[in-house]
Amino acid sequence: MTRTNLRSLSLARDHNKSHLSKGQKAFNTLIRQIEKRCARLSAWEAAMPAFHRKYLSEFAPLEKTSIDLRAKLVHRLDQAYGQKGLTKSERRTSDLISDLAGELVAQSDDLELKTIYNRYSESDFDSEAAAKLDDMKSALEAMLGVELGDDVDMSSPGDVLQRAHAQMEQLQVQDALETLARGSAPRQTKKTPRQLAAEAREQVEQAELSLSIR
């Protein structure tokens, strides 16, 4: 991560605050906010190694235990559901079984659990997952104004973002060539390559945030 060198910035002299302009006061306020956020970032970066060690040594084993126990519960409920003598209310556990199995399959892609999910949900897990990826692809294409193509790996955020970035750059080049072919000025104020690159990075970051949230 590239950090801004705050040494090049300093507060406007405030020994006589009544003589500071409105812009100088606003500048001082922004510098203080930046310093506070940099301090918080440094504290977080310092805490990250300890957090990772604690996660790997304590939380990861607990998470695995939780997954194993929930998987056993799904199998036990599946076995009990097929037995005779269950009441109508007891058979309503089919929704619970499909929900639990769906969550676990999304985490582990267990084939047995996937079969259980398909049976109780009366659906197909793989088809549902493919439909969700198609919806995500359509949403990203609409947001970015590009076509990602049929061969893009929607399960790989890196592949999606790389394809989106390449498509945006291609569209910018095509727009520039069309402008030159018309022999007219661009539809908007001409932007420098640095500005175009910054806009492309911002769009890609928005797409990455969208993928992370999903």
PDB file of C-alpha atoms in Angstrom:
ATOM      1  CA  MET A   1       0.000   0.000   0.000  1.00  0.00           C
ATOM      2  CA  THR A   2       1.388   3.396  -1.002  1.00  0.00           C
ATOM      3  CA  ARG A   3       1.196   5.882   1.783  1.00  0.00           C
ATOM      4  CA  THR A   4       0.935   9.606   1.389  1.00  0.00           C
ATOM      5  CA  ASN A   5       3.979  11.333   2.784  1.00  0.00           C
ATOM      6  CA  LEU A   6       2.451  13.746   5.264  1.00  0.00           C
ATOM      7  CA  ARG A   7       5.811  15.349   5.910  1.00  0.00           C
ATOM      8  CA  SER A   8       5.288  17.404   2.780  1.00  0.00           C
ATOM      9  CA  LEU A   9       2.079  18.798   4.273  1.00  0.00           C
ATOM     10  CA  SER A  10       1.903  20.926   7.360  1.00  0.00           C
ATOM     11  CA  LEU A  11      -0.651  22.930   9.239  1.00  0.00           C
ATOM     12  CA  ALA A  12      -1.028  26.557   8.397  1.00  0.00           C
ATOM     13  CA  ARG A  13       0.533  28.706  11.118  1.00  0.00           C
ATOM     14  CA  ASP A  14      -2.190  29.210  13.710  1.00  0.00           C
ATOM     15  CA  HIS A  15      -0.453  31.285  16.353  1.00  0.00           C
ATOM     16  CA  ASN A  16      -2.890  34.005  15.335  1.00  0.00           C
ATOM     17  CA  LYS A  17      -6.021  32.090  14.406  1.00  0.00           C
ATOM     18  CA  SER A  18      -8.086  35.204  13.828  1.00  0.00           C
ATOM     19  CA  HIS A  19      -5.931  36.008  10.770  1.00  0.00           C
ATOM     20  CA  LEU A  20      -6.307  32.587   9.145  1.00  0.00           C
ATOM     21  CA  SER A  21      -8.375  32.559   5.988  1.00  0.00           C
ATOM     22  CA  LYS A  22     -11.343  30.259   5.536  1.00  0.00           C
ATOM     23  CA  GLY A  23      -9.281  28.090   3.190  1.00  0.00           C
ATOM     24  CA  GLN A  24      -6.410  27.825   5.706  1.00  0.00           C
ATOM     25  CA  LYS A  25      -8.798  26.747   8.456  1.00  0.00           C
ATOM     26  CA  ALA A  26     -10.350  24.124   6.188  1.00  0.00           C
ATOM     27  CA  PHE A  27      -6.862  22.935   5.223  1.00  0.00           C
ATOM     28  CA  ASN A  28      -5.858  22.551   8.874  1.00  0.00           C
ATOM     29  CA  THR A  29      -9.028  20.580   9.605  1.00  0.00           C
ATOM     30  CA  LEU A  30      -8.377  18.203   6.698  1.00  0.00           C
ATOM     31  CA  ILE A  31      -4.745  17.653   7.743  1.00  0.00           C
ATOM     32  CA  ARG A  32      -5.848  16.720  11.265  1.00  0.00           C
ATOM     33  CA  GLN A  33      -8.418  14.286   9.870  1.00  0.00           C
ATOM     34  CA  ILE A  34      -5.781  12.695   7.633  1.00  0.00           C
ATOM     35  CA  GLU A  35      -3.391  12.324  10.561  1.00  0.00           C
ATOM     36  CA  LYS A  36      -6.084  10.619  12.663  1.00  0.00           C
ATOM     37  CA  ARG A  37      -6.965   8.207   9.889  1.00  0.00           C
ATOM     38  CA  CYS A  38      -3.320   7.407   9.232  1.00  0.00           C
ATOM     39  CA  ALA A  39      -2.873   6.670  12.928  1.00  0.00           C
ATOM     40  CA  ARG A  40      -5.880   4.312  12.849  1.00  0.00           C
ATOM     41  CA  LEU A  41      -4.533   2.609   9.735  1.00  0.00           C
ATOM     42  CA  SER A  42      -1.118   2.130  11.344  1.00  0.00           C
ATOM     43  CA  ALA A  43      -2.738   0.656  14.451  1.00  0.00           C
ATOM     44  CA  TRP A  44      -4.775  -1.741  12.324  1.00  0.00           C
ATOM     45  CA  GLU A  45      -1.737  -2.820  10.300  1.00  0.00           C
ATOM     46  CA  ALA A  46       0.178  -3.434  13.534  1.00  0.00           C
ATOM     47  CA  ALA A  47      -2.662  -5.596  14.874  1.00  0.00           C
ATOM     48  CA  MET A  48      -3.126  -7.678  11.711  1.00  0.00           C
ATOM     49  CA  PRO A  49      -0.268 -10.216  12.283  1.00  0.00           C
ATOM     50  CA  ALA A  50      -1.534 -11.020  15.783  1.00  0.00           C
ATOM     51  CA  PHE A  51      -5.087 -11.292  14.460  1.00  0.00           C
ATOM     52  CA  HIS A  52      -4.041 -13.753  11.750  1.00  0.00           C
ATOM     53  CA  ARG A  53      -2.128 -15.876  14.245  1.00  0.00           C
ATOM     54  CA  LYS A  54      -5.111 -15.956  16.600  1.00  0.00           C
ATOM     55  CA  TYR A  55      -7.474 -16.787  13.737  1.00  0.00           C
ATOM     56  CA  LEU A  56      -5.348 -19.704  12.510  1.00  0.00           C
ATOM     57  CA  SER A  57      -4.700 -21.103  15.983  1.00  0.00           C
ATOM     58  CA  GLU A  58      -8.151 -20.615  17.563  1.00  0.00           C
ATOM     59  CA  PHE A  59     -10.933 -19.507  15.244  1.00  0.00           C
ATOM     60  CA  ALA A  60     -10.170 -21.652  12.172  1.00  0.00           C
ATOM     61  CA  PRO A  61     -10.337 -24.941  14.156  1.00  0.00           C
ATOM     62  CA  LEU A  62     -13.598 -23.795  15.758  1.00  0.00           C
ATOM     63  CA  GLU A  63     -15.034 -22.966  12.364  1.00  0.00           C
ATOM     64  CA  LYS A  64     -14.125 -26.420  11.046  1.00  0.00           C
ATOM     65  CA  THR A  65     -15.707 -28.043  14.099  1.00  0.00           C
ATOM     66  CA  SER A  66     -18.858 -26.009  13.533  1.00  0.00           C
ATOM     67  CA  ILE A  67     -19.048 -27.083   9.887  1.00  0.00           C
ATOM     68  CA  ASP A  68     -18.523 -30.754  10.805  1.00  0.00           C
ATOM     69  CA  LEU A  69     -21.227 -30.658  13.490  1.00  0.00           C
ATOM     70  CA  ARG A  70     -23.741 -28.960  11.200  1.00  0.00           C
ATOM     71  CA  ALA A  71     -23.022 -31.531   8.486  1.00  0.00           C
ATOM     72  CA  LYS A  72     -23.684 -34.341  10.971  1.00  0.00           C
ATOM     73  CA  LEU A  73     -26.924 -32.625  11.997  1.00  0.00           C
ATOM     74  CA  VAL A  74     -28.070 -32.470   8.367  1.00  0.00           C
ATOM     75  CA  HIS A  75     -27.351 -36.193   7.891  1.00  0.00           C
ATOM     76  CA  ARG A  76     -29.184 -37.086  11.129  1.00  0.00           C
ATOM     77  CA  LEU A  77     -32.199 -34.987  10.164  1.00  0.00           C
ATOM     78  CA  ASP A  78     -32.193 -36.565   6.716  1.00  0.00           C
ATOM     79  CA  GLN A  79     -32.184 -40.053   8.233  1.00  0.00           C
ATOM     80  CA  ALA A  80     -34.952 -39.183  10.694  1.00  0.00           C
ATOM     81  CA  TYR A  81     -37.106 -37.544   8.040  1.00  0.00           C
ATOM     82  CA  GLY A  82     -37.538 -40.826   6.183  1.00  0.00           C
ATOM     83  CA  GLN A  83     -38.806 -42.677   9.230  1.00  0.00           C
ATOM     84  CA  LYS A  84     -42.470 -43.469   9.722  1.00  0.00           C
ATOM     85  CA  GLY A  85     -44.492 -41.908  12.485  1.00  0.00           C
ATOM     86  CA  LEU A  86     -43.329 -38.305  12.111  1.00  0.00           C
ATOM     87  CA  THR A  87     -46.016 -35.706  12.702  1.00  0.00           C
ATOM     88  CA  LYS A  88     -46.924 -33.015  10.178  1.00  0.00           C
ATOM     89  CA  SER A  89     -45.103 -30.363  12.200  1.00  0.00           C
ATOM     90  CA  GLU A  90     -42.010 -32.564  12.484  1.00  0.00           C
ATOM     91  CA  ARG A  91     -41.907 -32.965   8.724  1.00  0.00           C
ATOM     92  CA  ARG A  92     -41.635 -29.203   8.362  1.00  0.00           C
ATOM     93  CA  THR A  93     -37.963 -29.655   9.113  1.00  0.00           C
ATOM     94  CA  SER A  94     -37.449 -30.081   5.346  1.00  0.00           C
ATOM     95  CA  ASP A  95     -36.914 -26.330   5.061  1.00  0.00           C
ATOM     96  CA  LEU A  96     -34.348 -26.460   7.856  1.00  0.00           C
ATOM     97  CA  ILE A  97     -32.564 -29.356   6.169  1.00  0.00           C
ATOM     98  CA  SER A  98     -32.375 -27.614   2.792  1.00  0.00           C
ATOM     99  CA  ASP A  99     -31.222 -24.332   4.364  1.00  0.00           C
ATOM    100  CA  LEU A 100     -28.475 -25.967   6.407  1.00  0.00           C
ATOM    101  CA  ALA A 101     -27.353 -28.164   3.526  1.00  0.00           C
ATOM    102  CA  GLY A 102     -27.281 -25.189   1.126  1.00  0.00           C
ATOM    103  CA  GLU A 103     -25.091 -23.160   3.486  1.00  0.00           C
ATOM    104  CA  LEU A 104     -22.674 -26.050   3.934  1.00  0.00           C
ATOM    105  CA  VAL A 105     -22.454 -26.852   0.224  1.00  0.00           C
ATOM    106  CA  ALA A 106     -21.598 -23.217  -0.481  1.00  0.00           C
ATOM    107  CA  GLN A 107     -18.671 -23.585   1.932  1.00  0.00           C
ATOM    108  CA  SER A 108     -17.407 -27.086   1.129  1.00  0.00           C
ATOM    109  CA  ASP A 109     -19.047 -28.257  -2.125  1.00  0.00           C
ATOM    110  CA  ASP A 110     -19.789 -31.600  -0.455  1.00  0.00           C
ATOM    111  CA  LEU A 111     -21.501 -33.907  -2.989  1.00  0.00           C
ATOM    112  CA  GLU A 112     -23.584 -35.786  -0.400  1.00  0.00           C
ATOM    113  CA  LEU A 113     -24.845 -32.557   1.124  1.00  0.00           C
ATOM    114  CA  LYS A 114     -25.557 -31.218  -2.362  1.00  0.00           C
ATOM    115  CA  THR A 115     -27.713 -34.282  -3.052  1.00  0.00           C
ATOM    116  CA  ILE A 116     -29.607 -33.717   0.199  1.00  0.00           C
ATOM    117  CA  TYR A 117     -30.118 -30.042  -0.658  1.00  0.00           C
ATOM    118  CA  ASN A 118     -31.451 -30.863  -4.114  1.00  0.00           C
ATOM    119  CA  ARG A 119     -33.880 -33.418  -2.674  1.00  0.00           C
ATOM    120  CA  TYR A 120     -35.377 -31.203   0.012  1.00  0.00           C
ATOM    121  CA  SER A 121     -35.327 -27.925  -1.883  1.00  0.00           C
ATOM    122  CA  GLU A 122     -36.769 -29.569  -5.025  1.00  0.00           C
ATOM    123  CA  SER A 123     -34.210 -27.580  -6.961  1.00  0.00           C
ATOM    124  CA  ASP A 124     -30.627 -27.923  -8.195  1.00  0.00           C
ATOM    125  CA  PHE A 125     -27.779 -26.252  -6.350  1.00  0.00           C
ATOM    126  CA  ASP A 126     -25.504 -25.968  -9.392  1.00  0.00           C
ATOM    127  CA  SER A 127     -28.255 -24.434 -11.531  1.00  0.00           C
ATOM    128  CA  GLU A 128     -29.068 -21.903  -8.819  1.00  0.00           C
ATOM    129  CA  ALA A 129     -25.391 -20.985  -8.443  1.00  0.00           C
ATOM    130  CA  ALA A 130     -25.043 -20.540 -12.219  1.00  0.00           C
ATOM    131  CA  ALA A 131     -28.130 -18.313 -12.312  1.00  0.00           C
ATOM    132  CA  LYS A 132     -26.725 -16.151  -9.505  1.00  0.00           C
ATOM    133  CA  LEU A 133     -23.431 -15.761 -11.357  1.00  0.00           C
ATOM    134  CA  ASP A 134     -25.313 -14.769 -14.522  1.00  0.00           C
ATOM    135  CA  ASP A 135     -27.250 -12.141 -12.560  1.00  0.00           C
ATOM    136  CA  MET A 136     -24.011 -10.830 -11.098  1.00  0.00           C
ATOM    137  CA  LYS A 137     -22.445 -10.678 -14.543  1.00  0.00           C
ATOM    138  CA  SER A 138     -25.402  -8.749 -15.969  1.00  0.00           C
ATOM    139  CA  ALA A 139     -25.319  -6.299 -13.069  1.00  0.00           C
ATOM    140  CA  LEU A 140     -21.583  -5.689 -13.502  1.00  0.00           C
ATOM    141  CA  GLU A 141     -21.918  -5.241 -17.256  1.00  0.00           C
ATOM    142  CA  ALA A 142     -24.703  -2.706 -16.729  1.00  0.00           C
ATOM    143  CA  MET A 143     -22.722  -0.845 -14.067  1.00  0.00           C
ATOM    144  CA  LEU A 144     -19.456  -0.731 -16.031  1.00  0.00           C
ATOM    145  CA  GLY A 145     -20.935  -0.401 -19.499  1.00  0.00           C
ATOM    146  CA  VAL A 146     -18.883  -3.302 -20.905  1.00  0.00           C
ATOM    147  CA  GLU A 147     -19.441  -6.883 -22.097  1.00  0.00           C
ATOM    148  CA  LEU A 148     -17.454  -9.414 -20.103  1.00  0.00           C
ATOM    149  CA  GLY A 149     -17.937 -12.245 -22.600  1.00  0.00           C
ATOM    150  CA  ASP A 150     -19.270 -15.772 -22.207  1.00  0.00           C
ATOM    151  CA  ASP A 151     -15.911 -17.277 -21.255  1.00  0.00           C
ATOM    152  CA  VAL A 152     -15.242 -15.090 -18.201  1.00  0.00           C
ATOM    153  CA  ASP A 153     -14.844 -17.026 -14.939  1.00  0.00           C
ATOM    154  CA  MET A 154     -17.439 -15.361 -12.693  1.00  0.00           C
ATOM    155  CA  SER A 155     -16.250 -17.436  -9.719  1.00  0.00           C
ATOM    156  CA  SER A 156     -12.893 -15.633  -9.921  1.00  0.00           C
ATOM    157  CA  PRO A 157     -13.101 -11.941  -8.925  1.00  0.00           C
ATOM    158  CA  GLY A 158      -9.587 -11.420 -10.289  1.00  0.00           C
ATOM    159  CA  ASP A 159     -10.567 -12.754 -13.721  1.00  0.00           C
ATOM    160  CA  VAL A 160     -13.716 -10.616 -13.779  1.00  0.00           C
ATOM    161  CA  LEU A 161     -11.884  -7.431 -12.838  1.00  0.00           C
ATOM    162  CA  GLN A 162      -9.066  -8.085 -15.311  1.00  0.00           C
ATOM    163  CA  ARG A 163     -11.593  -8.627 -18.109  1.00  0.00           C
ATOM    164  CA  ALA A 164     -13.561  -5.510 -17.128  1.00  0.00           C
ATOM    165  CA  HIS A 165     -10.388  -3.421 -17.041  1.00  0.00           C
ATOM    166  CA  ALA A 166      -9.324  -4.668 -20.479  1.00  0.00           C
ATOM    167  CA  GLN A 167     -12.775  -3.978 -21.951  1.00  0.00           C
ATOM    168  CA  MET A 168     -12.870  -0.438 -20.552  1.00  0.00           C
ATOM    169  CA  GLU A 169      -9.447   0.327 -22.001  1.00  0.00           C
ATOM    170  CA  GLN A 170     -10.542  -1.065 -25.371  1.00  0.00           C
ATOM    171  CA  LEU A 171     -13.675   1.083 -25.363  1.00  0.00           C
ATOM    172  CA  GLN A 172     -11.612   4.178 -24.587  1.00  0.00           C
ATOM    173  CA  VAL A 173      -9.298   3.430 -27.500  1.00  0.00           C
ATOM    174  CA  GLN A 174     -12.244   2.838 -29.832  1.00  0.00           C
ATOM    175  CA  ASP A 175     -13.848   6.103 -28.770  1.00  0.00           C
ATOM    176  CA  ALA A 176     -10.602   7.978 -29.429  1.00  0.00           C
ATOM    177  CA  LEU A 177     -10.258   6.376 -32.885  1.00  0.00           C
ATOM    178  CA  GLU A 178     -13.853   7.237 -33.784  1.00  0.00           C
ATOM    179  CA  THR A 179     -13.266  10.817 -32.731  1.00  0.00           C
ATOM    180  CA  LEU A 180     -10.178  11.041 -34.935  1.00  0.00           C
ATOM    181  CA  ALA A 181     -12.044   9.454 -37.843  1.00  0.00           C
ATOM    182  CA  ARG A 182     -14.797  12.045 -37.589  1.00  0.00           C
ATOM    183  CA  GLY A 183     -12.212  14.779 -37.440  1.00  0.00           C
ATOM    184  CA  SER A 184     -14.174  16.448 -34.670  1.00  0.00           C
ATOM    185  CA  ALA A 185     -13.530  17.289 -31.063  1.00  0.00           C
ATOM    186  CA  PRO A 186     -14.372  14.679 -28.417  1.00  0.00           C
ATOM    187  CA  ARG A 187     -17.857  14.752 -26.999  1.00  0.00           C
ATOM    188  CA  GLN A 188     -16.420  15.687 -23.620  1.00  0.00           C
ATOM    189  CA  THR A 189     -13.465  17.702 -22.438  1.00  0.00           C
ATOM    190  CA  LYS A 190     -10.304  15.900 -23.490  1.00  0.00           C
ATOM    191  CA  LYS A 191      -8.772  13.986 -20.635  1.00  0.00           C
ATOM    192  CA  THR A 192      -5.190  13.039 -20.110  1.00  0.00           C
ATOM    193  CA  PRO A 193      -4.125   9.356 -20.078  1.00  0.00           C
ATOM    194  CA  ARG A 194      -3.558   9.661 -16.340  1.00  0.00           C
ATOM    195  CA  GLN A 195      -7.148  10.870 -15.800  1.00  0.00           C
ATOM    196  CA  LEU A 196      -8.536   8.055 -17.962  1.00  0.00           C
ATOM    197  CA  ALA A 197      -6.482   5.485 -16.061  1.00  0.00           C
ATOM    198  CA  ALA A 198      -7.687   6.890 -12.737  1.00  0.00           C
ATOM    199  CA  GLU A 199     -11.307   6.650 -13.870  1.00  0.00           C
ATOM    200  CA  ALA A 200     -10.787   3.071 -15.031  1.00  0.00           C
ATOM    201  CA  ARG A 201      -9.207   2.113 -11.696  1.00  0.00           C
ATOM    202  CA  GLU A 202     -12.135   3.694  -9.838  1.00  0.00           C
ATOM    203  CA  GLN A 203     -14.656   1.705 -11.876  1.00  0.00           C
ATOM    204  CA  VAL A 204     -12.719  -1.508 -11.308  1.00  0.00           C
ATOM    205  CA  GLU A 205     -12.541  -0.816  -7.557  1.00  0.00           C
ATOM    206  CA  GLN A 206     -16.325  -0.290  -7.500  1.00  0.00           C
ATOM    207  CA  ALA A 207     -16.775  -3.611  -9.271  1.00  0.00           C
ATOM    208  CA  GLU A 208     -14.419  -5.305  -6.796  1.00  0.00           C
ATOM    209  CA  LEU A 209     -16.441  -3.850  -3.903  1.00  0.00           C
ATOM    210  CA  SER A 210     -19.648  -5.123  -5.466  1.00  0.00           C
ATOM    211  CA  LEU A 211     -18.164  -8.613  -5.834  1.00  0.00           C
ATOM    212  CA  SER A 212     -16.919  -8.566  -2.238  1.00  0.00           C
ATOM    213  CA  ILE A 213     -20.339  -7.560  -0.915  1.00  0.00           C
ATOM    214  CA  ARG A 214     -22.019 -10.287  -2.944  1.00  0.00           C
TER     215      ARG A 214
END
